[in-house]
Amino acid sequence: MSDHEEVIDTQEVEVPVEATSGQMSVEDALQEVLRRALIHDGLARGLKEAVKALDRRQAHLAVLCESCTESEYLKLVEALCAEHNINLIKVSDAKKLGEWAGLCKIDREGNARKVVGCSCVAVTDFGEESEAMNVLLDYFKTR
């Protein structure tokens, strides 16, 4: 048994919750929306799955790769989006879209390995509402 009392000094420290200086970019918002949709199993990856979702009017958003070599793919997806009034956004790189859609292996350091290119992705379920989703929807309203 000790005769002295131990005093613990506590300090209040303010931790910033995501420091967002201004608006999130459209590309960052798209990446976040695709990640959340993948978690909630609301992503149709690849041309066949995406076209099925677009044709059934289950998709809320379509992402198309501009560097797709087949012009028929581009025409098909653009026509389905226009016919069913589904928002369409284009990305420059297929490997980047494949990484965002989860078509890769993640190593121990958190880096993407063995990334597979993806020509088209359709979002059928956004998951929970987020700031990124609101940024994308505002982008489509102003376009």
mmCIF file of C-alpha atoms in Angstrom:
data_model
loop_
_atom_site.group_PDB
_atom_site.id
_atom_site.type_symbol
_atom_site.label_atom_id
_atom_site.label_comp_id
_atom_site.label_asym_id
_atom_site.label_seq_id
_atom_site.Cartn_x
_atom_site.Cartn_y
_atom_site.Cartn_z
ATOM 1 C CA MET A 1 0.000 0.000 0.000
ATOM 2 C CA SER A 2 1.442 3.343 -0.984
ATOM 3 C CA ASP A 3 0.821 6.621 0.768
ATOM 4 C CA HIS A 4 0.999 8.837 -2.358
ATOM 5 C CA GLU A 5 -1.776 9.476 -4.885
ATOM 6 C CA GLU A 6 -1.059 9.337 -8.595
ATOM 7 C CA VAL A 7 -2.397 12.316 -10.555
ATOM 8 C CA ILE A 8 -3.015 11.886 -14.255
ATOM 9 C CA ASP A 9 -2.962 15.064 -16.314
ATOM 10 C CA THR A 10 -5.399 14.980 -19.238
ATOM 11 C CA GLN A 11 -5.534 17.330 -22.158
ATOM 12 C CA GLU A 12 -8.279 17.821 -24.684
ATOM 13 C CA VAL A 13 -6.982 17.539 -28.221
ATOM 14 C CA GLU A 14 -9.054 18.431 -31.236
ATOM 15 C CA VAL A 15 -8.724 15.921 -34.077
ATOM 16 C CA PRO A 16 -9.861 17.171 -37.480
ATOM 17 C CA VAL A 17 -12.442 14.932 -39.142
ATOM 18 C CA GLU A 18 -11.405 14.774 -42.887
ATOM 19 C CA ALA A 19 -9.834 18.093 -43.674
ATOM 20 C CA THR A 20 -11.611 19.080 -46.869
ATOM 21 C CA SER A 21 -10.341 22.368 -48.170
ATOM 22 C CA GLY A 22 -13.173 23.229 -50.529
ATOM 23 C CA GLN A 23 -14.947 20.761 -52.779
ATOM 24 C CA MET A 24 -14.004 17.170 -53.497
ATOM 25 C CA SER A 25 -12.981 16.666 -57.130
ATOM 26 C CA VAL A 26 -15.308 14.700 -59.408
ATOM 27 C CA GLU A 27 -12.676 11.988 -59.923
ATOM 28 C CA ASP A 28 -12.178 11.538 -56.159
ATOM 29 C CA ALA A 29 -15.938 11.489 -55.650
ATOM 30 C CA LEU A 30 -16.332 8.856 -58.371
ATOM 31 C CA GLN A 31 -13.640 6.709 -56.785
ATOM 32 C CA GLU A 32 -15.358 6.935 -53.389
ATOM 33 C CA VAL A 33 -18.804 6.147 -54.847
ATOM 34 C CA LEU A 34 -17.438 3.099 -56.688
ATOM 35 C CA ARG A 35 -15.722 1.874 -53.514
ATOM 36 C CA ARG A 36 -18.913 2.202 -51.458
ATOM 37 C CA ALA A 37 -20.996 0.527 -54.183
ATOM 38 C CA LEU A 38 -18.509 -2.346 -54.310
ATOM 39 C CA ILE A 39 -18.816 -2.823 -50.548
ATOM 40 C CA HIS A 40 -22.633 -2.916 -50.785
ATOM 41 C CA ASP A 41 -22.588 -5.280 -53.795
ATOM 42 C CA GLY A 42 -24.067 -2.626 -56.066
ATOM 43 C CA LEU A 43 -21.542 -2.709 -58.888
ATOM 44 C CA ALA A 44 -21.961 -4.330 -62.310
ATOM 45 C CA ARG A 45 -18.416 -4.704 -63.659
ATOM 46 C CA GLY A 46 -17.642 -5.404 -67.281
ATOM 47 C CA LEU A 47 -19.594 -4.828 -70.442
ATOM 48 C CA LYS A 48 -21.995 -7.780 -70.167
ATOM 49 C CA GLU A 49 -23.093 -7.094 -66.559
ATOM 50 C CA ALA A 50 -23.251 -3.329 -67.116
ATOM 51 C CA VAL A 51 -25.385 -3.620 -70.276
ATOM 52 C CA LYS A 52 -27.783 -5.983 -68.461
ATOM 53 C CA ALA A 53 -28.156 -3.495 -65.612
ATOM 54 C CA LEU A 54 -28.597 -0.569 -68.017
ATOM 55 C CA ASP A 55 -31.177 -2.407 -70.116
ATOM 56 C CA ARG A 56 -33.198 -3.438 -67.058
ATOM 57 C CA ARG A 57 -33.057 0.175 -65.791
ATOM 58 C CA GLN A 58 -31.417 -1.004 -62.550
ATOM 59 C CA ALA A 59 -28.398 1.268 -62.926
ATOM 60 C CA HIS A 60 -28.223 4.735 -61.378
ATOM 61 C CA LEU A 61 -24.871 5.637 -62.920
ATOM 62 C CA ALA A 62 -22.633 4.288 -65.685
ATOM 63 C CA VAL A 63 -18.880 4.776 -65.976
ATOM 64 C CA LEU A 64 -17.308 4.225 -69.394
ATOM 65 C CA CYS A 65 -13.652 4.081 -70.388
ATOM 66 C CA GLU A 66 -12.753 6.444 -73.239
ATOM 67 C CA SER A 67 -9.778 4.339 -74.334
ATOM 68 C CA CYS A 68 -11.953 1.351 -75.252
ATOM 69 C CA THR A 69 -10.820 -0.038 -78.603
ATOM 70 C CA GLU A 70 -14.248 -1.207 -79.759
ATOM 71 C CA SER A 71 -16.379 1.717 -80.929
ATOM 72 C CA GLU A 72 -19.507 -0.491 -80.818
ATOM 73 C CA TYR A 73 -19.109 -0.827 -77.030
ATOM 74 C CA LEU A 74 -19.041 2.932 -76.660
ATOM 75 C CA LYS A 75 -22.084 3.404 -78.897
ATOM 76 C CA LEU A 76 -24.068 0.696 -77.086
ATOM 77 C CA VAL A 77 -23.466 2.039 -73.593
ATOM 78 C CA GLU A 78 -24.010 5.671 -74.637
ATOM 79 C CA ALA A 79 -27.264 4.753 -76.418
ATOM 80 C CA LEU A 80 -28.623 2.766 -73.436
ATOM 81 C CA CYS A 81 -27.782 5.607 -71.056
ATOM 82 C CA ALA A 82 -29.446 8.162 -73.329
ATOM 83 C CA GLU A 83 -32.524 5.990 -73.867
ATOM 84 C CA HIS A 84 -33.116 5.277 -70.170
ATOM 85 C CA ASN A 85 -31.925 8.693 -68.856
ATOM 86 C CA ILE A 86 -29.037 7.206 -66.858
ATOM 87 C CA ASN A 87 -26.111 9.430 -65.938
ATOM 88 C CA LEU A 88 -22.904 8.591 -67.811
ATOM 89 C CA ILE A 89 -19.390 9.643 -66.887
ATOM 90 C CA LYS A 90 -16.243 8.857 -68.873
ATOM 91 C CA VAL A 91 -12.827 7.953 -67.478
ATOM 92 C CA SER A 92 -9.561 8.093 -69.428
ATOM 93 C CA ASP A 93 -7.810 4.897 -68.297
ATOM 94 C CA ALA A 94 -9.184 1.333 -68.214
ATOM 95 C CA LYS A 95 -6.641 0.169 -65.617
ATOM 96 C CA LYS A 96 -7.648 3.007 -63.288
ATOM 97 C CA LEU A 97 -11.329 2.103 -63.671
ATOM 98 C CA GLY A 98 -10.501 -1.553 -63.055
ATOM 99 C CA GLU A 99 -8.656 -0.652 -59.855
ATOM 100 C CA TRP A 100 -11.554 1.508 -58.634
ATOM 101 C CA ALA A 101 -14.020 -1.297 -59.422
ATOM 102 C CA GLY A 102 -12.015 -3.795 -57.377
ATOM 103 C CA LEU A 103 -10.595 -5.821 -60.264
ATOM 104 C CA CYS A 104 -7.170 -6.149 -58.652
ATOM 105 C CA LYS A 105 -5.237 -7.754 -55.813
ATOM 106 C CA ILE A 106 -4.176 -5.648 -52.834
ATOM 107 C CA ASP A 107 -0.752 -6.427 -51.345
ATOM 108 C CA ARG A 108 0.320 -6.074 -47.697
ATOM 109 C CA GLU A 109 1.285 -2.425 -48.106
ATOM 110 C CA GLY A 110 -2.131 -1.597 -49.558
ATOM 111 C CA ASN A 111 -0.935 -1.139 -53.142
ATOM 112 C CA ALA A 112 -2.938 -2.498 -56.053
ATOM 113 C CA ARG A 113 -1.298 -5.389 -57.909
ATOM 114 C CA LYS A 114 -2.408 -7.352 -60.976
ATOM 115 C CA VAL A 115 -4.882 -4.684 -62.048
ATOM 116 C CA VAL A 116 -7.291 -5.793 -64.761
ATOM 117 C CA GLY A 117 -8.598 -3.163 -67.164
ATOM 118 C CA CYS A 118 -12.332 -2.514 -67.227
ATOM 119 C CA SER A 119 -14.240 -0.871 -70.061
ATOM 120 C CA CYS A 120 -17.580 -0.263 -68.345
ATOM 121 C CA VAL A 121 -19.049 -0.202 -64.823
ATOM 122 C CA ALA A 122 -22.657 0.391 -63.769
ATOM 123 C CA VAL A 123 -23.653 1.392 -60.234
ATOM 124 C CA THR A 124 -26.901 -0.326 -59.231
ATOM 125 C CA ASP A 125 -26.738 0.502 -55.511
ATOM 126 C CA PHE A 126 -24.900 3.534 -54.118
ATOM 127 C CA GLY A 127 -24.813 2.129 -50.591
ATOM 128 C CA GLU A 128 -25.119 4.697 -47.837
ATOM 129 C CA GLU A 129 -25.412 8.357 -48.718
ATOM 130 C CA SER A 130 -22.121 10.226 -48.667
ATOM 131 C CA GLU A 131 -20.585 13.554 -49.572
ATOM 132 C CA ALA A 132 -19.012 11.951 -52.643
ATOM 133 C CA MET A 133 -22.403 10.844 -53.937
ATOM 134 C CA ASN A 134 -23.777 14.369 -53.463
ATOM 135 C CA VAL A 135 -20.774 15.838 -55.326
ATOM 136 C CA LEU A 136 -21.436 13.501 -58.276
ATOM 137 C CA LEU A 137 -25.162 14.235 -58.334
ATOM 138 C CA ASP A 138 -24.458 17.990 -58.264
ATOM 139 C CA TYR A 139 -21.989 17.496 -61.128
ATOM 140 C CA PHE A 140 -24.693 15.807 -63.228
ATOM 141 C CA LYS A 141 -27.227 18.556 -62.449
ATOM 142 C CA THR A 142 -24.853 21.310 -63.599
ATOM 143 C CA ARG A 143 -23.771 19.489 -66.751
#
